[in-house]
Amino acid sequence: MLKELKKDIQLILRGYKLIWTIDNNLIIWDIFRALLTVVSPYTTIYLSARIISGIAAGEPFRQLMFYAALTIFIQFAMSLLTRAVTRKVNAANQTRHDLFEIYFSSVNRNMQYEHLENPETHLRKDRITRAADASGFGFTYLIFQIEGCVNAIASVILSVTLTASLFTARVPGHTDGLWGFLNSPWAFLPILGLLIFQIFAVSSLNRRSADVFYREIKNFADQNRLSSYYHGMLEEYETGAEIRLFHEAPLIEKSWLKTLIHPTYLQNVIRAQSRFARIRSCVGFVMNISLYLFIAAKAYLGAFGIGNFVLYTGAISRFVNAMTNFFGNAVDLKANNAYLEEIFAYIDMPNSMYQGTLPVEKRAFCEGGDNEYEIEFRDVSFRYPASDAYALRHINLKFRIGERMAVVGKNGSGKTTFIKLLCRLYDPTEGEILLNGIDIKKYNYAEYMSLFSVVFQDFKLLSFSLGQNVAAAVQYDPERVEACLREAGFGDRLEHMPDGLETYLYKSFDEKGVEISGGEAQKIALARALYKDAPFIVLDEPTAALDPVAESEVYSKFNEMVHDKTAVYISHRLSSCRFCDDIVVFDNGQVVQRGSHDTLVADQNGVYHDLWTAQAQYYVTE
């Protein structure tokens, strides 16, 4: 029991610590508003009691007016302060969702690539997002609970301070019997017993209510995810053409309607919450009437005056509500821990990728001097996590700076896996990869990654300016960006961009943004790879979206574009590999051939000859 309580408290505190790190305004201003909210009514209770006591005691009118004016002034000041703080709270909450998304994006960015490719990782993130969007669980729920918890704790402290004299005030002239019991120190025990009963009763009811709510809301969360998917398909302009041409709208809409859940889940939640609320009200009524009878009896018998009667009844009533709310909030926070565990399991996914310490740029490379790079795969085998099948087996090859190497093979032959290992998105299962004779694991991970500039087949351009897309940065060198674009064959299109390098791509952020074709996007991606100016450039089907003329232009300028860099080129079009110095043929996860185009095509029993013949027949007339 204590171990579980400790775990719950640690989870909650860790959640608040992380929120504080993301934006402490989300906590500071909520606490400030909670304190203002709780101080105001207690000030009114105390000063009202003083006024009533003053009237009963015949105090001067001037003194009574002072109390009244002070009450009005404090209420007015508190109101102004509360409004100002509320504006701060609202301002912080307006950015809350984006700040959390930015934080999770940083988690994704620093996550081991193995986890990023794992479907279970995306399912976990989807559950976190759906719980937050549908019902506000997770970090958002912690923020919502701040005011309630602070208000309850402050109310308890103030109530105890104001009512401490209630149990020490003696009834004059009564020493025995029922009235004498009111003077006994044991008189507090029945009140304490009722309070404990109410706390446990309310906590139990809140827990049962939360169980019903969380069970029923899961259906809503699933529906919300599916609705978002269908809504996105119908709204996104990228899918609009296919939806119209294939008349897919009825299919999507009917599938959407099938996922809609009958609103019984909402009725079940409301019914359960109403039933538990009635029980809580009855328990609270018993507690309050008992306290009122206790206070009224002592006041009637002369233990204190009418002013203190008003003070005690007001403070005790708020004390009972505060204690009830505090334990109710505690139950809710405990229930929310299930979602916090999901979040922290996502955040804490282990990164077993050794980061290395050896600086790449400070090494004296090879016999040729600085800036000489040699990569060697030494008996490398690899299988993906949770898979028994090897994607690569016993790969042995090396290549040096300035070489042009093409990697070819059928789908599933291991080409992409080879590039992932080269760029160290994964580490080999067996064997090692060496950079200038040193295992690449020993190099600083970020510095090693900086050696590679990759154009992936499924690259992504951003809805930012053309210059920012090429430089992958807010600030960039315009002359260098333009030179890279022209080298990549984008020069003619650049002349017609309305705002030059400041022209926005797509219309997500600027209605004057330019829609570009797939081939144009691929040229921009090539320019981005050139702008990074890394010693290794990896091209994964870089001309797949280009027309034959543009493709020929890219190949004719390829050597000029990459200069003295090492180029690793993945392609299904074998005709595009002829300019490469070295062609590596993959088949079933192994290197089965290596050599120049002429050498490989001459081997009629080789895989390359079969691939070349299969493609060439479409370009040969009978």
CSV table of N, CA and C in Angstrom, one decimal, residues 117-175:
chain,number,residue,atom,x,y,z
A,117,GLU,N,10.8,3.6,-36.1
A,117,GLU,CA,10.3,2.7,-37.1
A,117,GLU,C,9.3,1.6,-36.6
A,118,ASN,N,9.3,1.5,-35.3
A,118,ASN,CA,8.4,0.5,-34.7
A,118,ASN,C,7.0,0.9,-34.6
A,119,PRO,N,6.0,0.1,-35.2
A,119,PRO,CA,4.6,0.5,-35.2
A,119,PRO,C,4.1,0.6,-33.8
A,120,GLU,N,4.6,-0.1,-32.8
A,120,GLU,CA,4.1,0.0,-31.4
A,120,GLU,C,4.4,1.3,-30.8
A,121,THR,N,5.5,2.0,-31.2
A,121,THR,CA,5.7,3.3,-30.8
A,121,THR,C,4.7,4.3,-31.2
A,122,HIS,N,4.2,4.2,-32.5
A,122,HIS,CA,3.2,5.1,-33.0
A,122,HIS,C,1.9,4.8,-32.3
A,123,LEU,N,1.6,3.5,-32.0
A,123,LEU,CA,0.3,3.2,-31.3
A,123,LEU,C,0.3,3.8,-30.0
A,124,ARG,N,1.4,3.8,-29.3
A,124,ARG,CA,1.5,4.4,-27.9
A,124,ARG,C,1.3,5.9,-28.0
A,125,LYS,N,2.0,6.5,-28.9
A,125,LYS,CA,1.8,8.0,-29.1
A,125,LYS,C,0.4,8.3,-29.4
A,126,ASP,N,-0.2,7.5,-30.3
A,126,ASP,CA,-1.6,7.7,-30.6
A,126,ASP,C,-2.6,7.6,-29.4
A,127,ARG,N,-2.3,6.6,-28.5
A,127,ARG,CA,-3.1,6.5,-27.3
A,127,ARG,C,-3.0,7.8,-26.4
A,128,ILE,N,-1.7,8.3,-26.3
A,128,ILE,CA,-1.5,9.5,-25.5
A,128,ILE,C,-2.2,10.7,-26.1
A,129,THR,N,-2.2,10.8,-27.4
A,129,THR,CA,-2.8,12.0,-28.1
A,129,THR,C,-4.3,11.9,-27.9
A,130,ARG,N,-4.9,10.7,-28.2
A,130,ARG,CA,-6.3,10.5,-28.1
A,130,ARG,C,-6.8,10.8,-26.7
A,131,ALA,N,-6.1,10.3,-25.7
A,131,ALA,CA,-6.5,10.5,-24.3
A,131,ALA,C,-6.5,12.0,-23.9
A,132,ALA,N,-5.5,12.7,-24.5
A,132,ALA,CA,-5.4,14.2,-24.2
A,132,ALA,C,-6.5,14.9,-24.9
A,133,ASP,N,-6.7,14.6,-26.2
A,133,ASP,CA,-7.7,15.4,-27.0
A,133,ASP,C,-9.1,15.1,-26.6
A,134,ALA,N,-9.4,13.8,-26.3
A,134,ALA,CA,-10.8,13.4,-26.0
A,134,ALA,C,-11.2,13.8,-24.6
A,135,SER,N,-10.3,13.8,-23.7
A,135,SER,CA,-10.7,13.9,-22.3
A,135,SER,C,-9.8,14.8,-21.4
A,136,GLY,N,-8.7,15.3,-22.0
A,136,GLY,CA,-7.8,16.1,-21.3
A,136,GLY,C,-6.9,15.4,-20.3
A,137,PHE,N,-6.7,14.1,-20.5
A,137,PHE,CA,-5.9,13.3,-19.5
A,137,PHE,C,-4.4,13.5,-19.8
A,138,GLY,N,-3.6,13.1,-18.8
A,138,GLY,CA,-2.1,13.3,-19.0
A,138,GLY,C,-1.6,14.6,-18.4
A,139,PHE,N,-0.8,15.3,-19.1
A,139,PHE,CA,-0.2,16.6,-18.5
A,139,PHE,C,-1.3,17.6,-18.4
A,140,THR,N,-2.2,17.7,-19.3
A,140,THR,CA,-3.3,18.7,-19.2
A,140,THR,C,-4.1,18.5,-18.0
A,141,TYR,N,-4.4,17.3,-17.6
A,141,TYR,CA,-5.2,17.0,-16.4
A,141,TYR,C,-4.4,17.5,-15.1
A,142,LEU,N,-3.1,17.3,-15.1
A,142,LEU,CA,-2.3,17.8,-14.0
A,142,LEU,C,-2.5,19.4,-13.8
A,143,ILE,N,-2.5,20.0,-15.0
A,143,ILE,CA,-2.6,21.5,-14.9
A,143,ILE,C,-4.0,21.9,-14.4
A,144,PHE,N,-5.1,21.1,-14.9
A,144,PHE,CA,-6.4,21.4,-14.4
A,144,PHE,C,-6.6,21.2,-12.9
A,145,GLN,N,-5.8,20.3,-12.3
A,145,GLN,CA,-5.9,20.0,-10.9
A,145,GLN,C,-5.2,20.9,-10.0
A,146,ILE,N,-4.3,21.8,-10.6
A,146,ILE,CA,-3.5,22.7,-9.7
A,146,ILE,C,-4.4,23.6,-8.8
A,147,GLU,N,-5.3,24.3,-9.5
A,147,GLU,CA,-6.1,25.2,-8.7
A,147,GLU,C,-6.9,24.5,-7.6
A,148,GLY,N,-7.5,23.4,-8.0
A,148,GLY,CA,-8.4,22.7,-7.0
A,148,GLY,C,-7.6,22.2,-5.8
A,149,CYS,N,-6.4,21.7,-6.1
A,149,CYS,CA,-5.5,21.2,-5.0
A,149,CYS,C,-5.0,22.3,-4.1
A,150,VAL,N,-4.5,23.4,-4.7
A,150,VAL,CA,-4.0,24.5,-4.0
A,150,VAL,C,-5.1,25.2,-3.2
A,151,ASN,N,-6.3,25.3,-3.8
A,151,ASN,CA,-7.4,25.9,-3.2
A,151,ASN,C,-7.8,25.1,-1.9
A,152,ALA,N,-7.9,23.8,-2.1
A,152,ALA,CA,-8.3,22.9,-1.0
A,152,ALA,C,-7.3,23.0,0.2
A,153,ILE,N,-6.0,22.9,-0.1
A,153,ILE,CA,-5.0,23.0,0.9
A,153,ILE,C,-5.0,24.3,1.7
A,154,ALA,N,-5.1,25.4,0.9
A,154,ALA,CA,-5.1,26.7,1.5
A,154,ALA,C,-6.4,26.9,2.4
A,155,SER,N,-7.5,26.4,1.9
A,155,SER,CA,-8.8,26.5,2.6
A,155,SER,C,-8.7,25.7,3.9
A,156,VAL,N,-8.1,24.5,3.9
A,156,VAL,CA,-8.0,23.8,5.1
A,156,VAL,C,-7.1,24.5,6.2
A,157,ILE,N,-6.0,25.1,5.7
A,157,ILE,CA,-5.1,25.9,6.6
A,157,ILE,C,-5.9,27.1,7.2
A,158,LEU,N,-6.5,27.8,6.4
A,158,LEU,CA,-7.3,29.0,6.8
A,158,LEU,C,-8.4,28.6,7.7
A,159,SER,N,-9.1,27.6,7.4
A,159,SER,CA,-10.3,27.1,8.2
A,159,SER,C,-9.8,26.7,9.6
A,160,VAL,N,-8.8,25.9,9.7
A,160,VAL,CA,-8.3,25.5,11.0
A,160,VAL,C,-7.8,26.7,11.8
A,161,THR,N,-7.2,27.6,11.1
A,161,THR,CA,-6.7,28.8,11.8
A,161,THR,C,-7.9,29.6,12.4
A,162,LEU,N,-8.9,29.8,11.7
A,162,LEU,CA,-10.1,30.6,12.1
A,162,LEU,C,-11.0,29.8,13.1
A,163,THR,N,-11.0,28.5,13.1
A,163,THR,CA,-11.9,27.7,13.9
A,163,THR,C,-11.3,27.0,15.1
A,164,ALA,N,-10.0,27.2,15.3
A,164,ALA,CA,-9.3,26.5,16.4
A,164,ALA,C,-9.9,26.8,17.7
A,165,SER,N,-10.4,28.0,17.9
A,165,SER,CA,-11.0,28.4,19.2
A,165,SER,C,-12.4,27.8,19.4
A,166,LEU,N,-13.0,27.3,18.3
A,166,LEU,CA,-14.3,26.7,18.5
A,166,LEU,C,-14.3,25.6,19.5
A,167,PHE,N,-13.3,24.8,19.5
A,167,PHE,CA,-13.3,23.6,20.4
A,167,PHE,C,-12.7,23.9,21.8
A,168,THR,N,-12.1,25.1,21.9
A,168,THR,CA,-11.5,25.5,23.2
A,168,THR,C,-12.5,26.4,24.0
A,169,ALA,N,-13.4,27.0,23.2
A,169,ALA,CA,-14.4,27.9,23.9
A,169,ALA,C,-15.3,27.0,24.8
A,170,ARG,N,-15.4,27.4,26.1
A,170,ARG,CA,-16.1,26.6,27.1
A,170,ARG,C,-17.5,27.2,27.3
A,171,VAL,N,-18.5,26.3,27.5
A,171,VAL,CA,-19.9,26.6,27.8
A,171,VAL,C,-19.9,26.9,29.3
A,172,PRO,N,-20.3,28.2,29.7
A,172,PRO,CA,-20.3,28.5,31.1
A,172,PRO,C,-21.4,27.8,31.9
A,173,GLY,N,-21.0,27.4,33.1
A,173,GLY,CA,-22.0,26.9,34.1
A,173,GLY,C,-22.5,25.5,33.8
A,174,HIS,N,-21.8,24.7,32.9
A,174,HIS,CA,-22.2,23.3,32.6
A,174,HIS,C,-21.0,22.5,32.7
A,175,THR,N,-21.0,21.5,33.6
A,175,THR,CA,-19.9,20.7,33.8
A,175,THR,C,-20.2,19.2,33.7
